[in-house]
Coordinates of C-alpha atoms in Angstrom, one line a residue:
M1 CA 0.0 0.0 0.0
Q2 CA 1.1 3.6 -0.7
D3 CA 2.0 5.7 2.4
T4 CA -0.2 8.7 1.7
E5 CA 0.7 10.2 5.1
S6 CA 4.3 11.0 3.9
T7 CA 3.8 11.1 0.1
L8 CA 2.7 14.0 -2.1
T9 CA 0.3 12.7 -4.6
S10 CA -2.0 14.3 -7.2
P11 CA -5.5 14.5 -5.8
L12 CA -8.4 15.5 -8.0
G13 CA -10.5 18.2 -6.3
D14 CA -14.1 18.9 -6.9
I15 CA -15.3 21.9 -9.0
G16 CA -15.6 24.8 -6.7
G17 CA -16.6 22.6 -3.8
Q18 CA -19.3 20.8 -5.7
T19 CA -19.9 17.2 -4.9
A20 CA -21.7 16.5 -8.2
P21 CA -19.7 16.1 -11.4
L22 CA -20.6 18.1 -14.5
L23 CA -21.8 16.4 -17.6
A24 CA -19.5 17.2 -20.6
L25 CA -19.9 16.6 -24.3
T26 CA -16.6 16.3 -26.2
I27 CA -16.3 16.1 -30.0
V28 CA -14.4 12.9 -30.6
W29 CA -14.9 13.1 -34.4
H30 CA -16.1 15.6 -36.9
P31 CA -15.8 16.0 -40.7
I32 CA -13.8 19.2 -39.9
L33 CA -10.8 17.8 -38.1
A34 CA -10.1 21.0 -36.3
R35 CA -13.4 20.7 -34.4
V36 CA -12.2 17.5 -32.6
G37 CA -11.7 18.1 -28.9
E38 CA -14.1 21.0 -28.6
Q39 CA -16.4 20.7 -25.6
F40 CA -19.7 21.8 -24.1
I41 CA -20.4 21.6 -20.3
V42 CA -24.0 20.9 -19.5
T43 CA -25.3 23.0 -16.7
T44 CA -29.0 22.3 -17.0
S45 CA -31.1 19.2 -16.6
D46 CA -32.6 19.4 -20.1
L47 CA -30.4 20.0 -23.1
E48 CA -31.4 20.3 -26.8
L49 CA -28.7 19.1 -29.2
N50 CA -28.9 19.9 -32.9
R51 CA -26.9 21.4 -35.8
Y52 CA -26.8 24.8 -34.3
M53 CA -26.9 24.4 -30.5
P54 CA -25.2 24.1 -28.1
L55 CA -21.9 25.9 -28.8
F56 CA -18.8 23.7 -28.5
H57 CA -15.7 25.5 -27.4
P58 CA -12.0 24.9 -27.9
P59 CA -10.0 25.7 -24.8
G60 CA -10.1 29.4 -24.1
A61 CA -11.9 30.4 -27.4
A62 CA -15.4 31.2 -28.6
G63 CA -17.8 28.3 -29.4
T64 CA -19.9 27.3 -32.4
G65 CA -22.5 24.8 -33.1
L66 CA -21.8 21.4 -34.7
G67 CA -22.7 23.0 -38.1
Y68 CA -22.4 19.8 -40.1
S69 CA -25.4 19.3 -42.5
G70 CA -25.7 15.6 -41.6
V71 CA -26.8 16.7 -38.1
S72 CA -30.5 17.3 -37.9
R73 CA -32.0 20.7 -37.2
E74 CA -34.5 18.8 -35.0
P75 CA -33.0 18.5 -31.5
V76 CA -31.9 15.4 -29.7
R77 CA -32.9 15.9 -26.0
L78 CA -30.6 15.0 -23.1
L79 CA -32.4 14.8 -19.8
R80 CA -30.3 14.4 -16.7
A81 CA -31.8 13.0 -13.5
G82 CA -29.4 13.8 -10.6
D83 CA -26.0 12.1 -10.9
E84 CA -27.3 8.8 -11.9
I85 CA -28.8 8.7 -15.3
V86 CA -29.0 10.7 -18.6
E87 CA -31.9 9.9 -20.9
I88 CA -31.4 10.5 -24.6
R89 CA -34.5 11.1 -26.6
P90 CA -34.3 11.1 -30.4
P91 CA -36.1 13.8 -32.4
A92 CA -39.6 12.9 -33.5
N93 CA -39.2 13.8 -37.1
S94 CA -35.7 13.1 -38.3
R95 CA -34.0 10.6 -40.5
M96 CA -30.7 11.1 -38.8
V97 CA -29.1 7.9 -37.6
L98 CA -28.4 7.9 -33.9
E99 CA -25.9 5.5 -32.3
I100 CA -24.8 4.7 -28.8
N101 CA -21.4 3.0 -28.6
G102 CA -21.8 2.0 -32.3
V103 CA -25.3 0.6 -31.9
E104 CA -28.2 2.3 -33.6
F105 CA -31.3 3.3 -31.5
Q106 CA -34.6 4.9 -32.2
A107 CA -36.4 4.8 -28.9
P108 CA -35.3 6.8 -25.8
Y109 CA -32.0 5.4 -24.4
V110 CA -30.9 5.7 -20.8
L111 CA -27.3 5.9 -19.7
D112 CA -26.4 5.1 -16.1
H113 CA -23.7 6.7 -14.1
E114 CA -21.1 4.0 -14.8
Q115 CA -21.6 4.2 -18.5
I116 CA -20.9 7.9 -18.5
E117 CA -18.0 7.4 -16.2
R118 CA -16.4 5.2 -18.8
G119 CA -17.4 7.6 -21.6
A120 CA -20.5 7.0 -23.7
L121 CA -20.2 7.6 -27.5
L122 CA -23.1 9.3 -29.2
G123 CA -23.0 9.1 -33.0
L124 CA -24.9 11.7 -35.0
G125 CA -25.6 11.0 -38.7
R126 CA -22.7 8.6 -39.0
A127 CA -20.4 11.6 -39.3
V128 CA -20.1 13.3 -35.9
L129 CA -19.1 11.4 -32.7
L130 CA -19.6 12.9 -29.2
C131 CA -18.4 11.5 -25.9
L132 CA -20.6 12.0 -22.9
H133 CA -18.5 11.9 -19.7
W134 CA -18.2 13.4 -16.3
M135 CA -15.9 16.3 -15.5
R136 CA -14.8 17.2 -12.0
V137 CA -12.5 19.9 -13.1
L138 CA -13.4 22.8 -15.5
P139 CA -12.0 22.8 -19.0
K140 CA -8.6 24.6 -19.0
N141 CA -6.0 25.6 -21.5
N142 CA -2.9 24.4 -19.6
P143 CA -0.6 23.0 -22.4
V144 CA 2.3 20.8 -21.4
P145 CA 4.7 19.6 -24.2
G146 CA 3.7 16.2 -25.5
L147 CA 0.7 15.7 -23.1
L148 CA -2.5 15.9 -25.1
G149 CA -6.1 15.7 -24.0
V150 CA -9.2 17.7 -23.0
G151 CA -10.7 15.5 -20.3
Q152 CA -10.3 15.7 -16.5
A153 CA -7.5 13.2 -16.3
A154 CA -5.4 15.0 -18.9
I155 CA -6.0 18.4 -17.3
K156 CA -5.2 17.1 -13.8
T157 CA -2.0 15.4 -15.0
R158 CA -0.8 18.6 -16.7
D159 CA -1.5 20.7 -13.6
V160 CA 0.4 18.2 -11.4
L161 CA 3.4 18.2 -13.8
R162 CA 3.5 22.0 -13.8
Q163 CA 3.4 22.0 -10.0
V164 CA 6.2 19.5 -9.5
A165 CA 8.4 21.0 -12.1
Q166 CA 8.9 24.1 -9.9
S167 CA 10.7 22.0 -7.2
D168 CA 13.8 19.8 -7.1
T169 CA 12.1 17.0 -5.2
P170 CA 12.5 13.4 -6.6
V171 CA 9.4 12.3 -8.7
L172 CA 8.1 8.8 -9.2
L173 CA 6.0 8.3 -12.3
L174 CA 3.7 5.3 -12.2
G175 CA 1.6 4.1 -15.1
E176 CA 1.0 1.2 -17.4
T177 CA 3.3 0.7 -20.4
G178 CA 2.6 3.2 -23.2
T179 CA 1.0 5.9 -21.0
G180 CA 3.8 8.4 -21.7
K181 CA 6.1 8.2 -18.6
E182 CA 9.2 9.4 -20.5
V183 CA 7.1 12.2 -22.2
A184 CA 6.0 13.3 -18.7
A185 CA 9.5 13.2 -17.4
N186 CA 10.7 15.3 -20.3
A187 CA 7.9 17.7 -19.7
I188 CA 8.9 18.2 -16.1
H189 CA 12.4 18.9 -17.2
R190 CA 11.3 21.4 -19.9
L191 CA 9.1 23.3 -17.4
S192 CA 11.7 23.4 -14.7
R193 CA 14.6 25.9 -14.1
R194 CA 16.9 23.2 -15.4
S195 CA 15.4 23.2 -18.9
A196 CA 18.5 24.8 -20.5
R197 CA 20.6 21.8 -19.4
A198 CA 20.6 18.2 -20.5
F199 CA 17.8 15.7 -20.0
V200 CA 19.8 12.5 -19.3
S201 CA 17.8 9.3 -19.6
V202 CA 18.8 5.7 -18.7
N203 CA 16.9 2.5 -18.9
M204 CA 17.7 0.7 -15.7
A205 CA 16.6 -2.7 -17.1
A206 CA 19.2 -2.4 -19.8
L207 CA 22.2 -1.9 -17.5
N208 CA 24.7 -4.6 -17.3
E209 CA 24.7 -5.7 -13.6
S210 CA 28.5 -5.9 -13.3
L211 CA 28.9 -2.4 -14.8
A212 CA 25.8 -0.7 -13.6
A213 CA 27.6 1.1 -10.7
A214 CA 30.2 2.5 -13.1
D215 CA 27.5 3.5 -15.6
L216 CA 25.6 5.5 -13.0
F217 CA 28.4 6.8 -10.7
G218 CA 31.5 6.7 -12.9
A219 CA 34.8 5.0 -12.2
S220 CA 38.5 6.0 -11.9
K221 CA 41.2 4.5 -14.1
G222 CA 41.9 0.9 -13.2
A223 CA 38.8 0.6 -11.0
Y224 CA 37.9 -2.7 -12.7
T225 CA 39.2 -4.9 -15.5
G226 CA 39.2 -3.0 -18.7
A227 CA 39.0 0.5 -17.1
Q228 CA 41.9 2.0 -19.0
N229 CA 40.7 5.5 -18.5
A230 CA 38.5 7.4 -15.9
R231 CA 34.9 7.7 -16.9
A232 CA 32.1 10.0 -15.9
G233 CA 28.9 8.4 -14.8
L234 CA 25.4 9.4 -15.6
F235 CA 25.1 11.4 -12.3
T236 CA 28.0 13.5 -13.4
Q237 CA 26.6 14.0 -16.9
A238 CA 23.3 15.2 -15.4
A239 CA 25.0 17.7 -13.0
E240 CA 22.6 20.7 -12.5
A241 CA 20.2 18.9 -14.9
T242 CA 17.7 16.1 -14.8
L243 CA 18.4 12.4 -14.6
F244 CA 15.6 10.1 -15.7
L245 CA 15.7 6.6 -14.3
D246 CA 13.3 4.7 -16.6
E247 CA 12.2 1.1 -15.6
I248 CA 13.3 1.8 -12.0
G249 CA 11.7 -1.5 -10.9
N250 CA 14.4 -3.4 -12.9
T251 CA 17.3 -1.7 -11.2
P252 CA 20.0 -4.3 -10.4
A253 CA 19.8 -5.2 -6.7
S254 CA 23.5 -4.3 -6.1
V255 CA 22.9 -0.7 -7.2
Q256 CA 19.7 0.0 -5.2
P257 CA 21.6 0.7 -1.9
M258 CA 23.9 3.1 -3.8
L259 CA 20.9 5.0 -5.1
L260 CA 19.5 5.1 -1.6
R261 CA 22.7 6.7 -0.4
V262 CA 22.5 9.4 -3.1
L263 CA 18.9 10.3 -2.1
E264 CA 19.6 10.2 1.6
T265 CA 22.9 12.1 1.7
G266 CA 23.3 13.7 -1.7
D267 CA 26.7 12.0 -2.1
Y268 CA 28.0 9.3 -4.4
R269 CA 31.4 7.8 -5.0
P270 CA 32.8 6.7 -8.4
L271 CA 34.3 3.2 -8.4
G272 CA 37.9 3.3 -7.2
A273 CA 37.7 7.0 -6.2
A274 CA 39.2 8.2 -3.0
G275 CA 36.4 10.6 -2.1
D276 CA 32.7 11.4 -2.6
L277 CA 31.1 13.7 -5.2
Q278 CA 28.0 15.9 -4.5
N279 CA 25.0 15.1 -6.5
S280 CA 23.3 18.1 -8.1
A281 CA 21.0 16.2 -10.5
R282 CA 17.2 16.2 -10.1
L283 CA 16.0 12.6 -10.2
I284 CA 12.8 11.4 -11.9
A285 CA 12.0 7.7 -11.9
A286 CA 9.4 5.7 -13.7
T287 CA 7.9 2.2 -13.8
D288 CA 4.9 0.2 -14.8
Q289 CA 5.6 -2.4 -12.1
D290 CA 4.3 -2.8 -8.5
L291 CA 7.2 -1.7 -6.3
Y292 CA 5.4 -2.3 -3.1
D293 CA 6.8 -5.7 -2.3
D294 CA 10.1 -7.2 -1.0
S295 CA 11.6 -7.5 -4.5
F296 CA 12.4 -3.8 -4.5
N297 CA 14.4 -1.9 -1.8
Q298 CA 11.6 -0.3 0.3
A299 CA 13.8 2.3 1.8
L300 CA 14.8 3.4 -1.7
L301 CA 11.1 3.5 -2.7
R302 CA 10.2 5.8 0.2
R303 CA 12.9 8.2 -1.0
L304 CA 11.8 8.0 -4.6
E305 CA 8.1 8.7 -3.9
S306 CA 8.6 12.2 -2.5
F307 CA 6.1 13.1 -5.2
V308 CA 4.1 10.4 -7.0
V309 CA 2.3 11.1 -10.3
H310 CA -0.1 8.4 -11.6
L311 CA -0.4 8.6 -15.3
P312 CA -3.9 7.4 -16.3
P313 CA -4.4 4.5 -18.8
L314 CA -6.0 5.4 -22.1
R315 CA -9.2 3.4 -21.4
A316 CA -9.9 5.9 -18.5
R317 CA -9.8 8.9 -20.9
R318 CA -12.0 7.9 -23.8
E319 CA -12.9 11.5 -24.5
D320 CA -9.3 12.1 -25.5
I321 CA -9.1 9.4 -28.3
G322 CA -10.2 11.9 -31.0
V323 CA -7.6 14.5 -29.9
L324 CA -4.8 11.9 -30.0
L325 CA -5.9 10.6 -33.4
R326 CA -6.1 14.1 -34.8
H327 CA -2.6 14.9 -33.6
L328 CA -1.2 11.7 -35.0
L329 CA -2.9 12.3 -38.4
E330 CA -1.5 15.8 -38.5
T331 CA 2.0 14.6 -37.8
S332 CA 2.1 11.3 -39.6
P333 CA 3.6 11.0 -43.2
E334 CA 1.3 8.0 -43.8
A335 CA -1.7 10.3 -43.4
Q336 CA -0.9 12.2 -46.6
D337 CA -3.2 11.5 -49.6
V338 CA -5.4 8.9 -47.8
A339 CA -9.1 9.0 -47.3
P340 CA -10.4 10.5 -44.0
L341 CA -11.0 8.0 -41.2
S342 CA -14.7 7.0 -41.1
C343 CA -16.8 7.8 -38.0
A344 CA -17.4 4.0 -37.7
L345 CA -13.7 3.3 -37.5
V346 CA -13.1 6.0 -35.0
T347 CA -15.9 4.6 -32.9
Q348 CA -14.0 1.3 -32.8
F349 CA -10.8 3.1 -31.8
A350 CA -12.7 4.8 -29.0
L351 CA -14.4 1.7 -27.7
Y352 CA -11.2 -0.4 -27.5
E353 CA -9.5 -1.0 -24.2
W354 CA -5.9 -0.2 -25.3
P355 CA -3.8 -2.4 -23.0
G356 CA -0.7 -0.8 -24.7
N357 CA -2.2 2.7 -24.3
V358 CA -1.0 5.6 -26.4
R359 CA 1.9 3.7 -27.9
Q360 CA -0.4 0.9 -29.1
L361 CA -2.9 3.5 -30.5
K362 CA -0.1 5.0 -32.6
H363 CA 0.9 1.7 -34.0
V364 CA -2.6 0.6 -34.8
L365 CA -3.4 3.9 -36.5
K366 CA -0.2 3.6 -38.6
R367 CA -1.3 0.1 -39.8
C368 CA -4.7 1.5 -40.7
L369 CA -3.2 4.3 -42.7
L370 CA -0.9 1.9 -44.6
S371 CA -4.0 -0.1 -45.4
L372 CA -5.8 2.9 -46.7
Q373 CA -2.7 3.8 -48.8
L374 CA -3.1 0.4 -50.5
G375 CA -6.7 1.1 -51.2
D376 CA -8.0 -1.3 -48.6
M377 CA -10.6 -0.7 -46.0
P378 CA -8.9 -1.4 -42.6
E379 CA -10.5 -4.1 -40.4
F380 CA -10.0 -2.9 -36.9
A381 CA -9.7 -6.4 -35.3
T382 CA -7.0 -7.3 -37.8
M383 CA -5.1 -4.1 -37.1
V384 CA -5.1 -4.6 -33.4
D385 CA -4.2 -8.3 -33.2
Q386 CA -0.7 -8.4 -34.6
R387 CA 0.7 -11.2 -32.4
P388 CA 2.6 -14.1 -34.0
A389 CA 0.5 -17.1 -34.8
R390 CA 2.7 -19.3 -32.6
V391 CA 1.5 -17.3 -29.6
T392 CA -2.1 -17.0 -30.5
Q393 CA -2.6 -20.7 -30.9
S394 CA -2.3 -21.2 -27.1
A395 CA -3.6 -17.8 -26.0
A396 CA -7.1 -16.5 -25.9
P397 CA -7.9 -14.6 -29.1
S398 CA -8.0 -10.8 -29.0
V399 CA -11.5 -9.6 -28.5
I400 CA -12.8 -6.3 -29.7
P401 CA -15.5 -5.0 -27.3
T402 CA -18.9 -5.2 -28.9
P403 CA -21.1 -2.3 -28.0
V404 CA -24.0 -3.4 -25.8
R405 CA -26.9 -1.6 -24.2
S406 CA -26.1 -2.9 -20.8
G407 CA -22.9 -1.0 -20.5
T408 CA -20.9 -3.9 -19.2
P409 CA -17.2 -3.0 -19.4
A410 CA -15.1 -5.0 -21.7
K411 CA -12.5 -7.2 -20.0
P412 CA -8.9 -7.0 -21.1
N413 CA -7.3 -10.0 -22.7
P414 CA -5.9 -12.5 -20.1
P415 CA -2.1 -12.4 -19.7
L416 CA -0.1 -14.9 -21.7
A417 CA 1.4 -17.8 -19.8
R418 CA 5.1 -17.4 -18.9
K419 CA 7.5 -19.3 -21.1
K420 CA 11.2 -20.2 -20.4
P421 CA 13.5 -17.9 -22.4
A422 CA 15.8 -20.9 -23.0
H423 CA 13.0 -22.5 -25.0
L424 CA 12.7 -19.6 -27.4
S425 CA 14.5 -19.7 -30.7
D426 CA 16.3 -16.7 -32.3
A427 CA 13.6 -16.7 -35.1
E428 CA 10.8 -16.4 -32.5
V429 CA 12.5 -13.5 -30.7
L430 CA 13.1 -11.7 -34.0
A431 CA 9.4 -12.3 -35.1
A432 CA 8.1 -10.9 -31.8
M433 CA 10.2 -7.8 -32.1
E434 CA 9.1 -7.3 -35.7
A435 CA 5.4 -7.8 -34.8
N436 CA 5.7 -5.2 -32.0
D437 CA 7.4 -2.5 -34.0
W438 CA 10.7 -3.2 -32.2
Y439 CA 9.4 -2.3 -28.8
I440 CA 10.8 -4.6 -26.1
Q441 CA 7.9 -4.5 -23.7
G442 CA 5.4 -5.6 -26.4
A443 CA 7.6 -8.3 -27.7
A444 CA 8.2 -9.6 -24.1
Q445 CA 4.4 -9.7 -23.5
A446 CA 3.8 -11.5 -26.8
L447 CA 6.4 -14.2 -25.9
G448 CA 5.2 -14.5 -22.3
I449 CA 8.5 -13.6 -20.7
S450 CA 9.7 -10.9 -18.4
R451 CA 11.4 -7.7 -19.7
P452 CA 14.8 -8.5 -18.1
S453 CA 14.7 -11.9 -19.7
M454 CA 13.9 -10.2 -23.0
Y455 CA 16.9 -7.9 -22.7
K456 CA 19.2 -11.0 -22.2
L457 CA 17.8 -12.6 -25.3
L458 CA 18.4 -9.5 -27.3
E459 CA 21.9 -9.2 -26.0
N460 CA 22.8 -12.7 -27.2
H461 CA 20.8 -12.5 -30.5
P462 CA 23.0 -12.8 -33.6
Q463 CA 20.9 -10.4 -35.7
I464 CA 19.7 -7.8 -33.3
R465 CA 22.1 -4.9 -32.5
R466 CA 22.4 -2.2 -29.9
P467 CA 22.2 1.3 -31.5
E468 CA 25.8 2.1 -30.4
Q469 CA 27.0 -0.8 -32.4
I470 CA 25.8 0.8 -35.6
C471 CA 27.9 3.3 -37.5
E472 CA 26.6 6.8 -37.9
V473 CA 26.6 6.6 -41.7
E474 CA 24.2 3.6 -41.5
L475 CA 22.1 5.3 -38.9
R476 CA 21.6 8.4 -41.1
L477 CA 20.9 6.4 -44.2
A478 CA 18.2 4.3 -42.4
L479 CA 16.7 7.5 -40.9
Q480 CA 16.5 9.1 -44.3
Q481 CA 15.0 6.0 -45.9
S482 CA 12.3 5.7 -43.2
A483 CA 11.4 9.4 -43.6
G484 CA 12.1 9.9 -39.9
D485 CA 9.7 7.2 -38.8
L486 CA 11.3 5.7 -35.7
E487 CA 9.7 2.3 -35.8
D488 CA 10.5 1.9 -39.5
C489 CA 14.1 3.0 -38.9
A490 CA 14.4 0.5 -36.0
A491 CA 13.1 -2.3 -38.2
R492 CA 15.6 -1.5 -41.0
L493 CA 18.5 -1.5 -38.5
K494 CA 17.1 -4.4 -36.3
T495 CA 17.5 -2.5 -33.1
P496 CA 15.0 -1.8 -30.3
S497 CA 13.0 1.4 -30.8
E498 CA 13.3 2.8 -27.3
A499 CA 17.1 2.5 -27.3
L500 CA 17.3 3.9 -30.8
R501 CA 15.3 7.0 -29.9
R502 CA 17.6 7.8 -26.9
Y503 CA 20.7 7.2 -29.0
L504 CA 19.6 9.4 -31.8
R505 CA 18.8 12.2 -29.3
G506 CA 22.3 11.8 -27.9
L507 CA 23.7 12.3 -31.4
A508 CA 21.4 15.3 -32.0
M509 CA 19.9 13.4 -34.9
R510 CA 16.3 13.5 -33.5
D511 CA 14.3 15.7 -31.2

């Protein structure tokens, strides 16, 4: 359990002391892409929704009606009864198709509190998609680099990151894989007084246990076999800057007491050195693991959790799916010269549970765009389930949630059974990396092994290389051939995507 008595966390307060949440309507999809993300906050118990009213607002700007000709002039009525239910009444004389979570309806439809808590999707004329959801904070224009969203979870997270950026206290970022922990860490650095200095990132799971102390704290000449020169560690490189310890849950056990000493005293000693150095780096750590057990140094955990930020999973912010899709479409080379995404396809995106969160969303959208480039209509179930056939034969098939009137939440796929790494062939490891866009976490999950085991398999693989083993000329050529697409570049080079991104940043070849 988390010690909330001695830990700063990110509570979500009520709106102006209110106990009842506000009902929000957010545009998830619209024929005019720029309208995606606009909102209307319902302040009455009876709302009429049509082509002209209400006025949907982008953050901090004037509002306009939905405007699209496919939306009826005759109003859809939304009747709210307390905090429990919202009744949707179709217009009496309209041919406009109405859908709830992808299912057509013609009679009055009642949404209960839990359905709205998850986000209910109201489709208008098979062209406009709205999300009905609760808001316990007011809409706010509080941009933070890389962190998109208009719902309460996104607003709250940005506020918390702005708050913690003003101090030098250690931060622990907790969240599922793909929720943007490195993006959040980078945002804290860019909003802090250290922003003009380096953002130094290290994946703790990738450290060689025998050299981890030297990598982190440095070493003097002759401190260990092969140490022909003194070397500066990551703490020294991050002096007066920010040091991001990613995958902190996989820190080698021998290094955890050393990190504890840095946090307790502010001092560290390079291997073989005669004296201590004073740490001036600001520490940010991140993990998707449960650190509250005996497998992780609990004293170190207490020091790391001076300020804890919980990054929400994508399934808890359905209202933000459209904003994320719009951003990816506007920044993706694959989106050029392809047909717009259909409202039906976006509905499937919004209804999916996204166990891989934003990272998985990006990959699935990329597959859909490639399919559209070929002139095919993407099948969402096929785009999502990309696991190798060897794995899916013994695992439960991927299930796309089917919209139902009962509002029963879709259950995530059961975890795959663990397999012994020694039983996996080089071909299986390579296939898993290729099927997961060269992301180690996704490949490990597909193979049913732990991430540290996956790192060991990659280290010994005859075809997979670390980025630092690739010459700069080959790196630049692959980056050019892939048009800057990181996953495509990683596939060409046969190297993990995360490590490639960090290495390219270090060479100033990528932002």
